[in-house]
Amino acid sequence: MAQNGFVPVATAGDFKSRKIKGVRLNGRHYIVVKLDDGYACLDGLCPHAHGLLAFGQVFKRYLYCSYHQAVFNLTSGAPLPGSPTEVALRRYPVRVEGDVVYAQLTD
């Protein structure tokens, strides 16, 4: 149930065979990423060419866009130097209750 803008975006079971899940809510794309120490929720479209980041690859704390090789730091959302964009991904607050991952998706 949504409280304070937090809505369910994933469950722990969604990450048994992958580290990233695409979510579409209210016409917007987001990604939820399983990290070693929890979860992150970020914008789901690459700011460079609007490719779906759910098709990207996660390595440690970095997300690699599969379209044009933009690389983003999952801790800050910032692109790494040399990426084809200088625009950071927006991060959204996350909380976990039981095996449900919630994100605060407010504008």
PDB file of N, CA, C and O in Angstrom, residues 50-93:
ATOM      1  N   HIS A  50      17.385   7.987 -24.595  1.00  0.00           N
ATOM      2  CA  HIS A  50      16.114   7.467 -24.070  1.00  0.00           C
ATOM      3  C   HIS A  50      15.954   5.959 -24.247  1.00  0.00           C
ATOM      4  O   HIS A  50      14.834   5.464 -24.364  1.00  0.00           O
ATOM      5  N   GLY A  51      17.061   5.223 -24.253  1.00  0.00           N
ATOM      6  CA  GLY A  51      17.007   3.764 -24.284  1.00  0.00           C
ATOM      7  C   GLY A  51      16.571   3.229 -22.933  1.00  0.00           C
ATOM      8  O   GLY A  51      16.826   3.841 -21.887  1.00  0.00           O
ATOM      9  N   LEU A  52      15.912   2.083 -22.942  1.00  0.00           N
ATOM     10  CA  LEU A  52      15.464   1.462 -21.697  1.00  0.00           C
ATOM     11  C   LEU A  52      16.660   0.901 -20.930  1.00  0.00           C
ATOM     12  O   LEU A  52      17.355  -0.001 -21.411  1.00  0.00           O
ATOM     13  N   LEU A  53      16.885   1.410 -19.744  1.00  0.00           N
ATOM     14  CA  LEU A  53      18.011   0.968 -18.942  1.00  0.00           C
ATOM     15  C   LEU A  53      17.804  -0.416 -18.336  1.00  0.00           C
ATOM     16  O   LEU A  53      18.747  -1.038 -17.864  1.00  0.00           O
ATOM     17  N   ALA A  54      16.585  -0.925 -18.380  1.00  0.00           N
ATOM     18  CA  ALA A  54      16.331  -2.283 -17.889  1.00  0.00           C
ATOM     19  C   ALA A  54      17.080  -3.317 -18.719  1.00  0.00           C
ATOM     20  O   ALA A  54      17.310  -4.436 -18.265  1.00  0.00           O
ATOM     21  N   PHE A  55      17.502  -2.944 -19.931  1.00  0.00           N
ATOM     22  CA  PHE A  55      18.284  -3.843 -20.776  1.00  0.00           C
ATOM     23  C   PHE A  55      19.779  -3.669 -20.563  1.00  0.00           C
ATOM     24  O   PHE A  55      20.588  -4.283 -21.248  1.00  0.00           O
ATOM     25  N   GLY A  56      20.157  -2.802 -19.628  1.00  0.00           N
ATOM     26  CA  GLY A  56      21.563  -2.562 -19.342  1.00  0.00           C
ATOM     27  C   GLY A  56      22.173  -3.675 -18.510  1.00  0.00           C
ATOM     28  O   GLY A  56      21.513  -4.652 -18.147  1.00  0.00           O
ATOM     29  N   GLN A  57      23.436  -3.510 -18.195  1.00  0.00           N
ATOM     30  CA  GLN A  57      24.178  -4.469 -17.392  1.00  0.00           C
ATOM     31  C   GLN A  57      24.647  -3.798 -16.108  1.00  0.00           C
ATOM     32  O   GLN A  57      25.077  -2.646 -16.124  1.00  0.00           O
ATOM     33  N   VAL A  58      24.583  -4.543 -15.010  1.00  0.00           N
ATOM     34  CA  VAL A  58      25.049  -4.043 -13.723  1.00  0.00           C
ATOM     35  C   VAL A  58      26.339  -4.763 -13.362  1.00  0.00           C
ATOM     36  O   VAL A  58      26.423  -5.987 -13.437  1.00  0.00           O
ATOM     37  N   PHE A  59      27.347  -3.970 -12.989  1.00  0.00           N
ATOM     38  CA  PHE A  59      28.602  -4.524 -12.502  1.00  0.00           C
ATOM     39  C   PHE A  59      29.014  -3.706 -11.291  1.00  0.00           C
ATOM     40  O   PHE A  59      29.214  -2.489 -11.402  1.00  0.00           O
ATOM     41  N   LYS A  60      29.096  -4.371 -10.153  1.00  0.00           N
ATOM     42  CA  LYS A  60      29.372  -3.710  -8.877  1.00  0.00           C
ATOM     43  C   LYS A  60      28.360  -2.592  -8.671  1.00  0.00           C
ATOM     44  O   LYS A  60      27.186  -2.841  -8.593  1.00  0.00           O
ATOM     45  N   ARG A  61      28.804  -1.340  -8.608  1.00  0.00           N
ATOM     46  CA  ARG A  61      27.885  -0.222  -8.374  1.00  0.00           C
ATOM     47  C   ARG A  61      27.716   0.637  -9.619  1.00  0.00           C
ATOM     48  O   ARG A  61      27.456   1.845  -9.538  1.00  0.00           O
ATOM     49  N   TYR A  62      27.837   0.002 -10.795  1.00  0.00           N
ATOM     50  CA  TYR A  62      27.735   0.733 -12.053  1.00  0.00           C
ATOM     51  C   TYR A  62      26.708   0.099 -12.979  1.00  0.00           C
ATOM     52  O   TYR A  62      26.566  -1.120 -13.019  1.00  0.00           O
ATOM     53  N   LEU A  63      26.010   0.943 -13.707  1.00  0.00           N
ATOM     54  CA  LEU A  63      25.036   0.502 -14.695  1.00  0.00           C
ATOM     55  C   LEU A  63      25.546   0.909 -16.072  1.00  0.00           C
ATOM     56  O   LEU A  63      25.866   2.076 -16.300  1.00  0.00           O
ATOM     57  N   TYR A  64      25.618  -0.061 -16.971  1.00  0.00           N
ATOM     58  CA  TYR A  64      26.067   0.172 -18.341  1.00  0.00           C
ATOM     59  C   TYR A  64      24.855   0.146 -19.262  1.00  0.00           C
ATOM     60  O   TYR A  64      24.164  -0.870 -19.345  1.00  0.00           O
ATOM     61  N   CYS A  65      24.598   1.261 -19.944  1.00  0.00           N
ATOM     62  CA  CYS A  65      23.498   1.318 -20.902  1.00  0.00           C
ATOM     63  C   CYS A  65      23.901   0.504 -22.127  1.00  0.00           C
ATOM     64  O   CYS A  65      24.974   0.711 -22.698  1.00  0.00           O
ATOM     65  N   SER A  66      23.042  -0.393 -22.551  1.00  0.00           N
ATOM     66  CA  SER A  66      23.381  -1.281 -23.664  1.00  0.00           C
ATOM     67  C   SER A  66      23.253  -0.609 -25.030  1.00  0.00           C
ATOM     68  O   SER A  66      23.672  -1.178 -26.023  1.00  0.00           O
ATOM     69  N   TYR A  67      22.727   0.590 -25.076  1.00  0.00           N
ATOM     70  CA  TYR A  67      22.527   1.246 -26.364  1.00  0.00           C
ATOM     71  C   TYR A  67      23.769   2.008 -26.849  1.00  0.00           C
ATOM     72  O   TYR A  67      24.203   1.834 -27.972  1.00  0.00           O
ATOM     73  N   HIS A  68      24.323   2.873 -26.012  1.00  0.00           N
ATOM     74  CA  HIS A  68      25.449   3.691 -26.452  1.00  0.00           C
ATOM     75  C   HIS A  68      26.564   3.744 -25.417  1.00  0.00           C
ATOM     76  O   HIS A  68      27.332   4.693 -25.373  1.00  0.00           O
ATOM     77  N   GLN A  69      26.609   2.771 -24.545  1.00  0.00           N
ATOM     78  CA  GLN A  69      27.678   2.590 -23.566  1.00  0.00           C
ATOM     79  C   GLN A  69      27.821   3.723 -22.547  1.00  0.00           C
ATOM     80  O   GLN A  69      28.920   3.967 -22.042  1.00  0.00           O
ATOM     81  N   ALA A  70      26.753   4.393 -22.231  1.00  0.00           N
ATOM     82  CA  ALA A  70      26.798   5.327 -21.099  1.00  0.00           C
ATOM     83  C   ALA A  70      26.946   4.488 -19.833  1.00  0.00           C
ATOM     84  O   ALA A  70      26.411   3.389 -19.735  1.00  0.00           O
ATOM     85  N   VAL A  71      27.698   5.003 -18.869  1.00  0.00           N
ATOM     86  CA  VAL A  71      27.921   4.292 -17.612  1.00  0.00           C
ATOM     87  C   VAL A  71      27.514   5.219 -16.469  1.00  0.00           C
ATOM     88  O   VAL A  71      27.943   6.380 -16.420  1.00  0.00           O
ATOM     89  N   PHE A  72      26.695   4.696 -15.556  1.00  0.00           N
ATOM     90  CA  PHE A  72      26.185   5.492 -14.447  1.00  0.00           C
ATOM     91  C   PHE A  72      26.575   4.870 -13.117  1.00  0.00           C
ATOM     92  O   PHE A  72      26.525   3.653 -12.953  1.00  0.00           O
ATOM     93  N   ASN A  73      26.925   5.721 -12.172  1.00  0.00           N
ATOM     94  CA  ASN A  73      27.187   5.293 -10.807  1.00  0.00           C
ATOM     95  C   ASN A  73      25.830   5.080 -10.133  1.00  0.00           C
ATOM     96  O   ASN A  73      25.022   6.009 -10.080  1.00  0.00           O
ATOM     97  N   LEU A  74      25.583   3.884  -9.624  1.00  0.00           N
ATOM     98  CA  LEU A  74      24.286   3.595  -9.030  1.00  0.00           C
ATOM     99  C   LEU A  74      24.107   4.231  -7.656  1.00  0.00           C
ATOM    100  O   LEU A  74      22.991   4.346  -7.170  1.00  0.00           O
ATOM    101  N   THR A  75      25.184   4.666  -7.038  1.00  0.00           N
ATOM    102  CA  THR A  75      25.090   5.332  -5.742  1.00  0.00           C
ATOM    103  C   THR A  75      24.608   6.766  -5.897  1.00  0.00           C
ATOM    104  O   THR A  75      23.776   7.237  -5.135  1.00  0.00           O
ATOM    105  N   SER A  76      25.114   7.450  -6.918  1.00  0.00           N
ATOM    106  CA  SER A  76      24.764   8.858  -7.107  1.00  0.00           C
ATOM    107  C   SER A  76      23.871   9.116  -8.315  1.00  0.00           C
ATOM    108  O   SER A  76      23.237  10.163  -8.403  1.00  0.00           O
ATOM    109  N   GLY A  77      23.850   8.187  -9.267  1.00  0.00           N
ATOM    110  CA  GLY A  77      23.126   8.397 -10.521  1.00  0.00           C
ATOM    111  C   GLY A  77      23.951   9.141 -11.557  1.00  0.00           C
ATOM    112  O   GLY A  77      23.538   9.285 -12.707  1.00  0.00           O
ATOM    113  N   ALA A  78      25.131   9.613 -11.172  1.00  0.00           N
ATOM    114  CA  ALA A  78      25.964  10.417 -12.067  1.00  0.00           C
ATOM    115  C   ALA A  78      26.596   9.570 -13.171  1.00  0.00           C
ATOM    116  O   ALA A  78      26.998   8.428 -12.928  1.00  0.00           O
ATOM    117  N   PRO A  79      26.700  10.131 -14.378  1.00  0.00           N
ATOM    118  CA  PRO A  79      27.394   9.414 -15.444  1.00  0.00           C
ATOM    119  C   PRO A  79      28.904   9.477 -15.211  1.00  0.00           C
ATOM    120  O   PRO A  79      29.414  10.458 -14.661  1.00  0.00           O
ATOM    121  N   LEU A  80      29.613   8.448 -15.625  1.00  0.00           N
ATOM    122  CA  LEU A  80      31.065   8.454 -15.526  1.00  0.00           C
ATOM    123  C   LEU A  80      31.654   9.282 -16.650  1.00  0.00           C
ATOM    124  O   LEU A  80      31.047   9.400 -17.725  1.00  0.00           O
ATOM    125  N   PRO A  81      32.838   9.862 -16.431  1.00  0.00           N
ATOM    126  CA  PRO A  81      33.497  10.613 -17.497  1.00  0.00           C
ATOM    127  C   PRO A  81      33.657   9.731 -18.739  1.00  0.00           C
ATOM    128  O   PRO A  81      33.936   8.541 -18.638  1.00  0.00           O
ATOM    129  N   GLY A  82      33.437  10.319 -19.899  1.00  0.00           N
ATOM    130  CA  GLY A  82      33.526   9.582 -21.150  1.00  0.00           C
ATOM    131  C   GLY A  82      32.192   9.033 -21.619  1.00  0.00           C
ATOM    132  O   GLY A  82      32.076   8.540 -22.738  1.00  0.00           O
ATOM    133  N   SER A  83      31.166   9.104 -20.765  1.00  0.00           N
ATOM    134  CA  SER A  83      29.836   8.668 -21.174  1.00  0.00           C
ATOM    135  C   SER A  83      29.271   9.668 -22.183  1.00  0.00           C
ATOM    136  O   SER A  83      29.634  10.845 -22.149  1.00  0.00           O
ATOM    137  N   PRO A  84      28.370   9.230 -23.057  1.00  0.00           N
ATOM    138  CA  PRO A  84      27.818  10.155 -24.053  1.00  0.00           C
ATOM    139  C   PRO A  84      26.772  11.122 -23.488  1.00  0.00           C
ATOM    140  O   PRO A  84      26.056  11.758 -24.244  1.00  0.00           O
ATOM    141  N   THR A  85      26.678  11.230 -22.182  1.00  0.00           N
ATOM    142  CA  THR A  85      25.765  12.186 -21.547  1.00  0.00           C
ATOM    143  C   THR A  85      26.422  12.735 -20.294  1.00  0.00           C
ATOM    144  O   THR A  85      27.267  12.069 -19.687  1.00  0.00           O
ATOM    145  N   GLU A  86      26.042  13.929 -19.921  1.00  0.00           N
ATOM    146  CA  GLU A  86      26.493  14.519 -18.665  1.00  0.00           C
ATOM    147  C   GLU A  86      25.340  14.646 -17.681  1.00  0.00           C
ATOM    148  O   GLU A  86      25.495  15.207 -16.602  1.00  0.00           O
ATOM    149  N   VAL A  87      24.180  14.115 -18.060  1.00  0.00           N
ATOM    150  CA  VAL A  87      22.976  14.216 -17.238  1.00  0.00           C
ATOM    151  C   VAL A  87      22.879  12.994 -16.331  1.00  0.00           C
ATOM    152  O   VAL A  87      22.958  11.850 -16.794  1.00  0.00           O
ATOM    153  N   ALA A  88      22.701  13.242 -15.047  1.00  0.00           N
ATOM    154  CA  ALA A  88      22.592  12.156 -14.065  1.00  0.00           C
ATOM    155  C   ALA A  88      21.195  11.549 -14.073  1.00  0.00           C
ATOM    156  O   ALA A  88      20.213  12.212 -14.443  1.00  0.00           O
ATOM    157  N   LEU A  89      21.129  10.303 -13.659  1.00  0.00           N
ATOM    158  CA  LEU A  89      19.842   9.651 -13.433  1.00  0.00           C
ATOM    159  C   LEU A  89      19.324  10.082 -12.069  1.00  0.00           C
ATOM    160  O   LEU A  89      20.096  10.195 -11.112  1.00  0.00           O
ATOM    161  N   ARG A  90      18.041  10.303 -11.975  1.00  0.00           N
ATOM    162  CA  ARG A  90      17.451  10.638 -10.684  1.00  0.00           C
ATOM    163  C   ARG A  90      17.307   9.364  -9.862  1.00  0.00           C
ATOM    164  O   ARG A  90      16.849   8.338 -10.366  1.00  0.00           O
ATOM    165  N   ARG A  91      17.705   9.438  -8.611  1.00  0.00           N
ATOM    166  CA  ARG A  91      17.531   8.320  -7.670  1.00  0.00           C
ATOM    167  C   ARG A  91      16.306   8.597  -6.809  1.00  0.00           C
ATOM    168  O   ARG A  91      16.021   9.753  -6.482  1.00  0.00           O
ATOM    169  N   TYR A  92      15.626   7.534  -6.438  1.00  0.00           N
ATOM    170  CA  TYR A  92      14.424   7.655  -5.623  1.00  0.00           C
ATOM    171  C   TYR A  92      14.636   6.899  -4.315  1.00  0.00           C
ATOM    172  O   TYR A  92      15.232   5.818  -4.316  1.00  0.00           O
ATOM    173  N   PRO A  93      14.155   7.453  -3.200  1.00  0.00           N
ATOM    174  CA  PRO A  93      14.299   6.751  -1.917  1.00  0.00           C
ATOM    175  C   PRO A  93      13.629   5.381  -1.977  1.00  0.00           C
ATOM    176  O   PRO A  93      12.575   5.210  -2.595  1.00  0.00           O
TER     177      PRO A  93
END
